[in-house]
Structures are given as structure tokens and as C-alpha cells.
Short mmCIF file of C-alpha atoms in Angstrom, two decimals:
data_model
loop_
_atom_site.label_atom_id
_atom_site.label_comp_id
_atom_site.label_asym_id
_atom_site.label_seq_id
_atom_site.Cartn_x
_atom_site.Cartn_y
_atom_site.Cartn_z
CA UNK A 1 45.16 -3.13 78.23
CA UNK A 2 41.61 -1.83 77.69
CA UNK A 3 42.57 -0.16 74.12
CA UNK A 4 44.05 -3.76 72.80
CA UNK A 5 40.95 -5.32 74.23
CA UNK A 6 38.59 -3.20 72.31
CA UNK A 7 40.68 -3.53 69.26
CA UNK A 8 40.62 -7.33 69.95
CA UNK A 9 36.61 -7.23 70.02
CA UNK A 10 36.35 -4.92 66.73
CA UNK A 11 38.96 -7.38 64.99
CA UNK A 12 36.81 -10.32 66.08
CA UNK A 13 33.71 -8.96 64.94
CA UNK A 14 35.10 -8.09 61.36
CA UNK A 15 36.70 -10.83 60.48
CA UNK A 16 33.50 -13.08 60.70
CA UNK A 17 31.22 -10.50 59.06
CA UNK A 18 28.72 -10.36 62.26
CA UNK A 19 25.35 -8.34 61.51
CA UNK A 20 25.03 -4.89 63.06
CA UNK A 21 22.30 -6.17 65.52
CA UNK A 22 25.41 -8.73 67.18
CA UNK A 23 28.01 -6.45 66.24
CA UNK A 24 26.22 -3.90 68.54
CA UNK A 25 25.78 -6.25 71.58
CA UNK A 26 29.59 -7.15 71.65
CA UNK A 27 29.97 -3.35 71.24
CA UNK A 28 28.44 -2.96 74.51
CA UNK A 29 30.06 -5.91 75.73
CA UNK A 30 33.47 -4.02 75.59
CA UNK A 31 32.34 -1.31 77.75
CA UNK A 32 31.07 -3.37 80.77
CA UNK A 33 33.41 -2.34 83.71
CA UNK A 34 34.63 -6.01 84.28
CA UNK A 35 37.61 -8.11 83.71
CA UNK A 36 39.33 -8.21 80.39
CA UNK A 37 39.59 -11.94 80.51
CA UNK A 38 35.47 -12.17 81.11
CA UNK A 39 34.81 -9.51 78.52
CA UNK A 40 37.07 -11.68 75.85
CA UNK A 41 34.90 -15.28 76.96
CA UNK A 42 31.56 -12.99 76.36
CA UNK A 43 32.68 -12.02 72.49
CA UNK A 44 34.17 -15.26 71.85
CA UNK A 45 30.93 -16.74 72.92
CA UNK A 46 28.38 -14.25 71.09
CA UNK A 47 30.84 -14.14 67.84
CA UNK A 48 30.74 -18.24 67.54
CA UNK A 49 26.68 -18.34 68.50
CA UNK A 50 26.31 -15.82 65.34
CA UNK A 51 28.25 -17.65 63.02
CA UNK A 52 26.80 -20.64 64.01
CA UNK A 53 23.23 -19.27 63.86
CA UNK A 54 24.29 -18.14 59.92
CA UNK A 55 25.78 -21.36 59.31
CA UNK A 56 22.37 -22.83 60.32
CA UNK A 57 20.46 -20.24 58.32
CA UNK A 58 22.65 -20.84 55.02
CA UNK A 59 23.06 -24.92 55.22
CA UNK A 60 20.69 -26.51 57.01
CA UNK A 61 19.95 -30.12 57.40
CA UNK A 62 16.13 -31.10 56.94
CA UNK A 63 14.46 -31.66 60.16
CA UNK A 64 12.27 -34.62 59.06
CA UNK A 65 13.36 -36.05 55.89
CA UNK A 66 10.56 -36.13 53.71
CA UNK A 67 8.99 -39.31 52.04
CA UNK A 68 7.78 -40.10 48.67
CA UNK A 69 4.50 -38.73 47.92
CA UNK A 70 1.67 -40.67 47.04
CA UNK A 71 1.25 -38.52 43.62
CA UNK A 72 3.01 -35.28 42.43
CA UNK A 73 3.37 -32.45 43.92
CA UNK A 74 4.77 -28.92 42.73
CA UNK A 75 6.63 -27.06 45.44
CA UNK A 76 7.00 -22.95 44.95
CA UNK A 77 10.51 -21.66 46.40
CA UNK A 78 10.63 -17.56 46.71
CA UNK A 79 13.98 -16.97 45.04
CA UNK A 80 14.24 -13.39 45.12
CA UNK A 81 13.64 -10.28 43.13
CA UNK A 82 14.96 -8.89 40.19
CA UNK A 83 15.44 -4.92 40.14
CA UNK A 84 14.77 -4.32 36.43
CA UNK A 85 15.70 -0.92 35.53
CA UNK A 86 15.48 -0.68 31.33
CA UNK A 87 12.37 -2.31 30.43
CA UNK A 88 13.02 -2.05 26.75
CA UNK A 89 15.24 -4.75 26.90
CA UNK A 90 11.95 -6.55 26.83
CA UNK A 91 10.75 -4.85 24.39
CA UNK A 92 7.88 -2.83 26.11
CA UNK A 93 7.68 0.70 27.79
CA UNK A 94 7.94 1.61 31.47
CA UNK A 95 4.12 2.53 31.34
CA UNK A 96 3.09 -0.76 29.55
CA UNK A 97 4.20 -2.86 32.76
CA UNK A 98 1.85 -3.33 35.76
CA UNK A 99 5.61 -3.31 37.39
CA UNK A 100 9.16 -3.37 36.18
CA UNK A 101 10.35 -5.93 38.92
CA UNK A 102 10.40 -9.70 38.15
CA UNK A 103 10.46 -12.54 40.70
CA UNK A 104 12.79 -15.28 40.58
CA UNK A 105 11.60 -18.58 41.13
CA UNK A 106 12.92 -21.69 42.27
CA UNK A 107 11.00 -25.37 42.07
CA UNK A 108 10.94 -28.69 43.05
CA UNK A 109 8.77 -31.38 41.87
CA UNK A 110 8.64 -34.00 44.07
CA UNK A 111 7.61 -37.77 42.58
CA UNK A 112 6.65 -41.11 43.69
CA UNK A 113 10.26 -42.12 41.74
CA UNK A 114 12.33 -39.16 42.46
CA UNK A 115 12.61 -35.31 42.88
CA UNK A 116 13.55 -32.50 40.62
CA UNK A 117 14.69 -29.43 41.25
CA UNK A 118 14.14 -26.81 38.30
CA UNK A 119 16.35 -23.52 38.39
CA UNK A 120 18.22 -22.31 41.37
CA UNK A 121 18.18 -18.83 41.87
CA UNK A 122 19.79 -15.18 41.01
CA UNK A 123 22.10 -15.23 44.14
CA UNK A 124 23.93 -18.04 45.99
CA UNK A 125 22.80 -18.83 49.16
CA UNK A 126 26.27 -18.68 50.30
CA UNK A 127 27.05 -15.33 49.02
CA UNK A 128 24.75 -13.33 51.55
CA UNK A 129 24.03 -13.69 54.83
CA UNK A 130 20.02 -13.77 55.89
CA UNK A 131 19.05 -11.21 58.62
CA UNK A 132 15.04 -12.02 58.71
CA UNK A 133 14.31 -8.95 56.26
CA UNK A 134 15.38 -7.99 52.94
CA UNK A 135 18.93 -8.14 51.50
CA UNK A 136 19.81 -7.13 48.58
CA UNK A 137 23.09 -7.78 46.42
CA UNK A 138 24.68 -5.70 43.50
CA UNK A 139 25.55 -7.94 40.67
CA UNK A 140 28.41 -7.23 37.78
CA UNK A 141 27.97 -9.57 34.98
CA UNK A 142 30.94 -10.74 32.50
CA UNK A 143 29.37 -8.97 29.85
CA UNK A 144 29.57 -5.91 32.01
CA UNK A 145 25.97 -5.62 33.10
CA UNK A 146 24.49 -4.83 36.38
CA UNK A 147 21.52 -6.42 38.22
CA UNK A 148 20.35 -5.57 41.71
CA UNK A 149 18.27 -8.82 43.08
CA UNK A 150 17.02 -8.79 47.03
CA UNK A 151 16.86 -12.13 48.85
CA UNK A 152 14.84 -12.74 51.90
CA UNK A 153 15.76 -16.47 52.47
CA UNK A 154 18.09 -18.70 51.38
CA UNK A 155 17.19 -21.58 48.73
CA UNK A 156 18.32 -24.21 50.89
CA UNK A 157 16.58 -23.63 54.31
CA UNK A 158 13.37 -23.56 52.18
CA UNK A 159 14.11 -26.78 50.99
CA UNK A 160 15.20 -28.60 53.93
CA UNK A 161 11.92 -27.10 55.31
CA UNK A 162 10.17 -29.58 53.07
CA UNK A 163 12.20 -32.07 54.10
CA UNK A 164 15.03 -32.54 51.50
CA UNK A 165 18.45 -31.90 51.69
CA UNK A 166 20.82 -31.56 48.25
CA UNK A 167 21.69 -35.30 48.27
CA UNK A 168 18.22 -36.35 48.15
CA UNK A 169 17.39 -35.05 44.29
CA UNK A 170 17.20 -37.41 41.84
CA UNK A 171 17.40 -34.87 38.91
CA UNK A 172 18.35 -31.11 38.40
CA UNK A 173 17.44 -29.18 35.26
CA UNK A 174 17.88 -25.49 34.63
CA UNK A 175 15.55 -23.59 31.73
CA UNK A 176 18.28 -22.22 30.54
CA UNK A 177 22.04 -20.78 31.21
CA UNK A 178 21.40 -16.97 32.65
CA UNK A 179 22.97 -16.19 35.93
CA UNK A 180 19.53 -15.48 37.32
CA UNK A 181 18.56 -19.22 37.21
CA UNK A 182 21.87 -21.28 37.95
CA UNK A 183 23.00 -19.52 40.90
CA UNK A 184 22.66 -22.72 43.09
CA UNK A 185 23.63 -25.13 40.55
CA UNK A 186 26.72 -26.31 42.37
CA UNK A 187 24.72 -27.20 45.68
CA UNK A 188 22.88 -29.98 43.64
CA UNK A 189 26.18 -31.50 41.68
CA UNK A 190 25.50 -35.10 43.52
CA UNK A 191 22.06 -34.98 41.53
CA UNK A 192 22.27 -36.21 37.19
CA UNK A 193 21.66 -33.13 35.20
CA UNK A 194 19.24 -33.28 32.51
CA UNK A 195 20.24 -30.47 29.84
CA UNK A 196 20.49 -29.87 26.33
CA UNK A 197 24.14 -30.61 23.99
CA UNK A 198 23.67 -27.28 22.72
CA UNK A 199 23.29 -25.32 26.02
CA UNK A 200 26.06 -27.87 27.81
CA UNK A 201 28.72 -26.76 25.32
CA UNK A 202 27.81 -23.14 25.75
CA UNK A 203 27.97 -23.17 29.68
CA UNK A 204 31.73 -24.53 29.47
CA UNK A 205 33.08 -23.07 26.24
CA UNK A 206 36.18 -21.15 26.26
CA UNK A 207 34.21 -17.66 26.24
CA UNK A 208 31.05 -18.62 27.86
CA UNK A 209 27.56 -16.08 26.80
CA UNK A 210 27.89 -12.36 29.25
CA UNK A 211 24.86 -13.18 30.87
CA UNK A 212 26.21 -16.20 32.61
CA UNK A 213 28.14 -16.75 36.10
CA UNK A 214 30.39 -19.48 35.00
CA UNK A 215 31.52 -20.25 39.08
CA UNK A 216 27.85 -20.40 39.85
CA UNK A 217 27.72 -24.02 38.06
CA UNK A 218 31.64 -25.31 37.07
CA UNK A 219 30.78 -28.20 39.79
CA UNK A 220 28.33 -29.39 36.57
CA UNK A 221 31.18 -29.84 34.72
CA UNK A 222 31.24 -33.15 36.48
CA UNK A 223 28.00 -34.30 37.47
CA UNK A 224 26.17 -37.67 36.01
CA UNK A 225 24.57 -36.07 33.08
CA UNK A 226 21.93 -36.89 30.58
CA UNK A 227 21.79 -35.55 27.54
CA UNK A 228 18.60 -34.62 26.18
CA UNK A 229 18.03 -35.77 22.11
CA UNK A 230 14.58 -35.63 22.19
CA UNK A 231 11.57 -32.67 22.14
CA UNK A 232 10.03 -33.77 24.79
CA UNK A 233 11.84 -35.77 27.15
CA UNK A 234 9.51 -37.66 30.31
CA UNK A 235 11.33 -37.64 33.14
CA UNK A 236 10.10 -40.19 35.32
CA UNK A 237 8.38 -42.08 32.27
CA UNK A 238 4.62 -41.81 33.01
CA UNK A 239 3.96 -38.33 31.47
CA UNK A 240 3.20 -36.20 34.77
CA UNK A 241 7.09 -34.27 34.57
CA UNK A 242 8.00 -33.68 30.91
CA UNK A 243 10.98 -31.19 29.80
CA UNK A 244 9.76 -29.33 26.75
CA UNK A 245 12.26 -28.04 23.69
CA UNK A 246 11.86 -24.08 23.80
CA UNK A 247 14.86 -22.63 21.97
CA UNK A 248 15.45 -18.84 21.16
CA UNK A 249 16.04 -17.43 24.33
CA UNK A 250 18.92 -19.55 24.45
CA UNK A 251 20.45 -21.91 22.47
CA UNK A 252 18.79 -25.01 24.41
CA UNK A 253 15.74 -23.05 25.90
CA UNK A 254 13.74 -25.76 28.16
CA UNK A 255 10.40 -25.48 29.63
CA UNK A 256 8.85 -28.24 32.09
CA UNK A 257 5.31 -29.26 31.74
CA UNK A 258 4.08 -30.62 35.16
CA UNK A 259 0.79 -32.63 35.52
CA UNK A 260 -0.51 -32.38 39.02
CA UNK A 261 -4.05 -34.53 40.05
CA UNK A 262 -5.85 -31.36 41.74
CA UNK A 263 -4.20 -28.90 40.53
CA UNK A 264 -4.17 -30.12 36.63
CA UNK A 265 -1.35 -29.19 33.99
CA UNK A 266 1.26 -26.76 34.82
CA UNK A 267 3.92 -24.81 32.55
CA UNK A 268 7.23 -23.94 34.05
CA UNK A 269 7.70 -21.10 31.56
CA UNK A 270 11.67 -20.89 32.31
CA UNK A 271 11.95 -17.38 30.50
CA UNK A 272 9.94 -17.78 27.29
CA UNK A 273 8.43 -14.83 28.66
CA UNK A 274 9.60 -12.39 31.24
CA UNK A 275 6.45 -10.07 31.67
CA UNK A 276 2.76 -11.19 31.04
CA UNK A 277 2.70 -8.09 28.76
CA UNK A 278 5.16 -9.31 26.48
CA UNK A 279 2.94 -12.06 25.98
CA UNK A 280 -0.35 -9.70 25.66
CA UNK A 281 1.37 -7.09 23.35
CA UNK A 282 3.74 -9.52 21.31
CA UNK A 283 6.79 -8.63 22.49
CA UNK A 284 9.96 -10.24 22.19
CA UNK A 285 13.65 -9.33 23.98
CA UNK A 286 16.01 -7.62 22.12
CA UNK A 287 18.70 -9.99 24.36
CA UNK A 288 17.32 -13.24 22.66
CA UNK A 289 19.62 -16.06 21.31
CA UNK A 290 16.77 -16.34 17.98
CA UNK A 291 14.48 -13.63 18.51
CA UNK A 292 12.85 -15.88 14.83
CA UNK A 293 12.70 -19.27 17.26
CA UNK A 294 11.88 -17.80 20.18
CA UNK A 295 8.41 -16.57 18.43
CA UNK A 296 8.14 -19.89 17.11
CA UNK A 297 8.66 -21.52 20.22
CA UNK A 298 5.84 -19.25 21.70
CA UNK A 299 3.41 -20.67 19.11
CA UNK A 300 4.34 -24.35 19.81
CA UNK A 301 3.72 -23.59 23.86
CA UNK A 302 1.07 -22.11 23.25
CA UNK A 303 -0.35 -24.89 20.68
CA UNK A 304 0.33 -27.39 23.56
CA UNK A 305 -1.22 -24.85 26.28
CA UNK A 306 -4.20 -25.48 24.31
CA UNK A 307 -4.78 -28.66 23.57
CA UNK A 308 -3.90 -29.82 26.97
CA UNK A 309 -5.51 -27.27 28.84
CA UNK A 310 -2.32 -26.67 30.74
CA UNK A 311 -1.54 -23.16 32.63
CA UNK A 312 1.42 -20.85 31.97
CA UNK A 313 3.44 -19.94 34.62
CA UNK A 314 5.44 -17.16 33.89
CA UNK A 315 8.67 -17.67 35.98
CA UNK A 316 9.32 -14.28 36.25
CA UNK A 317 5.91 -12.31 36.51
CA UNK A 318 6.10 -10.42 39.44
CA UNK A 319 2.49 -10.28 40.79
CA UNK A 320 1.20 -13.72 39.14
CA UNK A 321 4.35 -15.33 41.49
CA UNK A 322 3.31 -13.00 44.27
CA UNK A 323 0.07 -14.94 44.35
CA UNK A 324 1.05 -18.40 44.59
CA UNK A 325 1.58 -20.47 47.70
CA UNK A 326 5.04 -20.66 48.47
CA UNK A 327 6.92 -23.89 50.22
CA UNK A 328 6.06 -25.78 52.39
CA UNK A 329 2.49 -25.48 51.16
CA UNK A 330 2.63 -27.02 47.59
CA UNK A 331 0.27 -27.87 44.88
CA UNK A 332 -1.05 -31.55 43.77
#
């Protein structure tokens, strides 16, 4: 009786994938001297708190919905970490980076007329399972690559700790196709999609580009959808959220300008650059679309950087990211 017990307890624990912390509890459950029948009610009971509890952690519902804000306001979601291992793929040496790691970022404007989340992540949030520290997932690409990325929480419990929940944005819009910025794309279906003909038809064609994770955003496929003609296209029509034309990294390349009353222009760089350096030294990908219009595109942002006085945020630079204040704090 006490073998098929244990075996019982070990089954259970497997089959809903509890951390090692839990796992180790009901381990020690099992070897209480007391009835089978009690020690069976005790693993039930931890088993559904822990799937519950990463239910919770992976879906959660926002705590006090959030109202529209008096002006805009930027919010900074900590997407992750990408492991970069060849940095001349970007077209610069190991020593000519401060560090070969790039963040991944995750925003959300939120307007007086709407909200608008702009790219989604590296990982979904229901592909791991958050344990409080690091986690870190092994990715195979179509085109055969491999990316490492570590998480430390999930997109959507930062969100609803701002108060929103999927259903509440108005508008989603992605800088561009990679995997490491549409890996949430799905959660945010019920929102209309503001993209690019170009990029749309290369997300669903038959043989979508290797760098892409097809399942990541199919639920797209589907979604109200606006179809962006124009350069510059204002998104809620009084110039403070504009999606900018950037094409070379991809076909339909997007950057968002963002003008916030404190804080004063913003440039959502999507990945027009990856490093700082490659902006300081000239460098361009070797992986680009148009490595010719992605350098032309860099002159145009940088025109407009100019004569606006806008900043650059460079999605993916590691220690400029590392500096700014992350959700629920959020610029203005």
C-alpha cells in the first residue's frame, strides 16, 4: 500500500509540473507515518494550491482596473534577456560591446482615448512557469537558430499590475516580425492590430522568414486590423503616439514616436538598432531585410531625432533599459 502511495504522490507531482520547492514538501509529505488516505488529501491539497498559485502568476486579472489618464503616459515592461553569443551578427566585435546581452522590452502607452501595447516579448508567458528568480528558456528557431532568453516575470502580471487586463487595449502594434518581439501577440487578439501590408503578408505566407515563431501570433490572423498606407500614421489623432515607417530590418520595420508632457519626445527604436555601438561605430546587421534601407532609415530617425528633439530608445540596449523605471512607475 505504501509503495503505490508514493508512486501516486510522484505521479501527481509530475504530471502538473510542480517546482522543486513544492515538489519537495509533498516529498516529505509521503513519509509522514500517518494514514494513506490523509497523506493523499495533503498532496491533493498542496498540488492544486501550486497550480493555482501558477495559474495566478501566469494570468492574472488586474486588481483595480485602471482609468484613463489625464495625459500620456509611457509604461516600461521588463521582458527578459537575450543571451547573445556571436556578436558579429551585429556587425561589431566581442570587445567593442560594453556587453553582449540585450534586453527585451515590452510597452504600453496608455491615452486619454485608448491604450497601446507595443511588442510582446521573446518568451510566452505561458510557456514557463515563474518561480520569483530567474528562468531561463532554450529557444530553436525555424531557421535552425538558437537563442537562450531568461524571464523573471511574466508580461501579463506586469500589466494587470497597472491595472489592465488583455481586453482592455485599444491597439497592438509590433516593430517588426522577429520571435523576440511577438511572443505575446496572441494574448492581445481582441485588440485591432495596426501593421504594415508588407510585414502582414510575410507573417502568414506559406514559408514565413526563420527568425519568426509563426504559433506565437496565428491568433492575428484574425484580429480587426488596420492597415497602415501611410509614413507616419497618428494613432489617436492628436500627434502624442505616432507609428513611424523604418524599413530594412524587415520588410515593414516600424518605430513609435511617443510625446509625453514631462518627460518630452520618446523613440521606441523597435530594432533599428540592437547595441548603442552599432549606432556609435556605424554598424549595420549582417541579418537585415535591406542592409541599403535600413541605413537610410537610420538617417531619416535620426533627421526627425533632431528636429524634434526626441530621445532614442534603443529597445534592446542592455544597460540604457537597465536604467529606466520599470511598471508600475511610468513616465509622462
Amino acid at each position: 500500500m505504501r509503495e503505490i502511495e508514493l508512486s501516486a504522490a510522484v505521479q501527481l507531482i509530475a504530471i502538473h509540473r510542480i517546482d522543486l520547492e513544492v515538489a519537495d514538501i509533498a516529498w516529505d509529505i509521503t513519509k509522514m507515518r500517518t494514514s494513506p488516505s490523509v497523506i493523499a488529501a495533503l498532496v491533493a491539497a498542496l498540488v492544486f494550491a501550486a497550480v493555482a498559485r501558477g495559474a495566478g502568476q501566469t494570468a492574472p486579472s488586474p486588481g483595480h482596473p485602471a482609468q484613463p489618464p489625464r495625459s500620456v503616459r509611457l509604461y516600461v515592461f521588463d521582458c527578459g534577456t537575450l543571451h547573445i553569443a556571436d556578436t558579429g551578427r551585429f556587425g561589431l566585435k566581442a570587445e567593442e560591446v560594453a556587453t553582449s546581452d540585450l534586453s527585451v522590452a515590452c510597452f504600453l502607452i496608455a491615452h486619454p482615448k485608448g491604450t497601446l501595447i507595443w511588442d510582446t516579448g521573446a518568451v510566452p508567458d505561458t510557456a514557463w512557469t515563474p518561480t520569483g528568480g530567474e528562468v531561463t528558456r532554450h529557444i530553436v528557431l525555424p531557421d535552425s537558430g538558437e537563442r537562450d532568453v531568461t524571464m523573471i516575470r511574466p508580461l501579463m502580471t506586469q500589466l494587470a499590475e497597472v491595472g489592465y487586463s488583455p481586453a482592455d487595449i485599444t491597439y497592438l502594434a509590433l516593430s517588426h516580425y522577429h520571435y523576440d518581439h511577438t511572443a505575446n501577440a496572441n494574448e492581445f487578439a481582441g485588440a485591432t492590430w495596426l501593421v504594415r501590408q508588407e510585414e502582414r503578408d510575410a507573417m502568414f505566407a506559406e514559408s514565413p522568414p526563420g527568425v519568426t515563431q509563426p504559433s506565437s501570433y496565428a491568433a492575428l490572423r484574425n484580429s480587426k486590423t488596420i492597415i497602415i498606407k501611410s509614413d507616419d500614421y497618428d494613432v489617436f489623432g492628436d500627434g502624442t503616439v505616432v507609428i513611424k515607417r523604418a524599413p530594412g530590418h524587415t520588410p515593414g520595420h516600424q518605430v513609435l514616436y511617443v510625446k509625453l508632457a514631462k518627460t518630452g519626445g520618446v523613440v521606441l527604436s523597435g530594432d533599428l538598432y540592437h547595441y548603442p555601438e552599432e549606432r556609435t561605430l556605424n554598424r549595420v546587421p549582417t541579418f537585415e531585410f535591406n542592409q541599403e534601407q535600413t541605413r537610410a532609415t537610420r538617417v531619416a530617425i535620426e533627421a526627425f531625432l533632431r528636429r524634434t528633439g526626441a530621445q532614442l530608445w534603443i529597445q534592446h540596449d542592455f544597460r540604457a533599459n537597465a536604467r529606466l523605471k520599470k511598471a508600475p512607475d511610468y513616465y509622462d
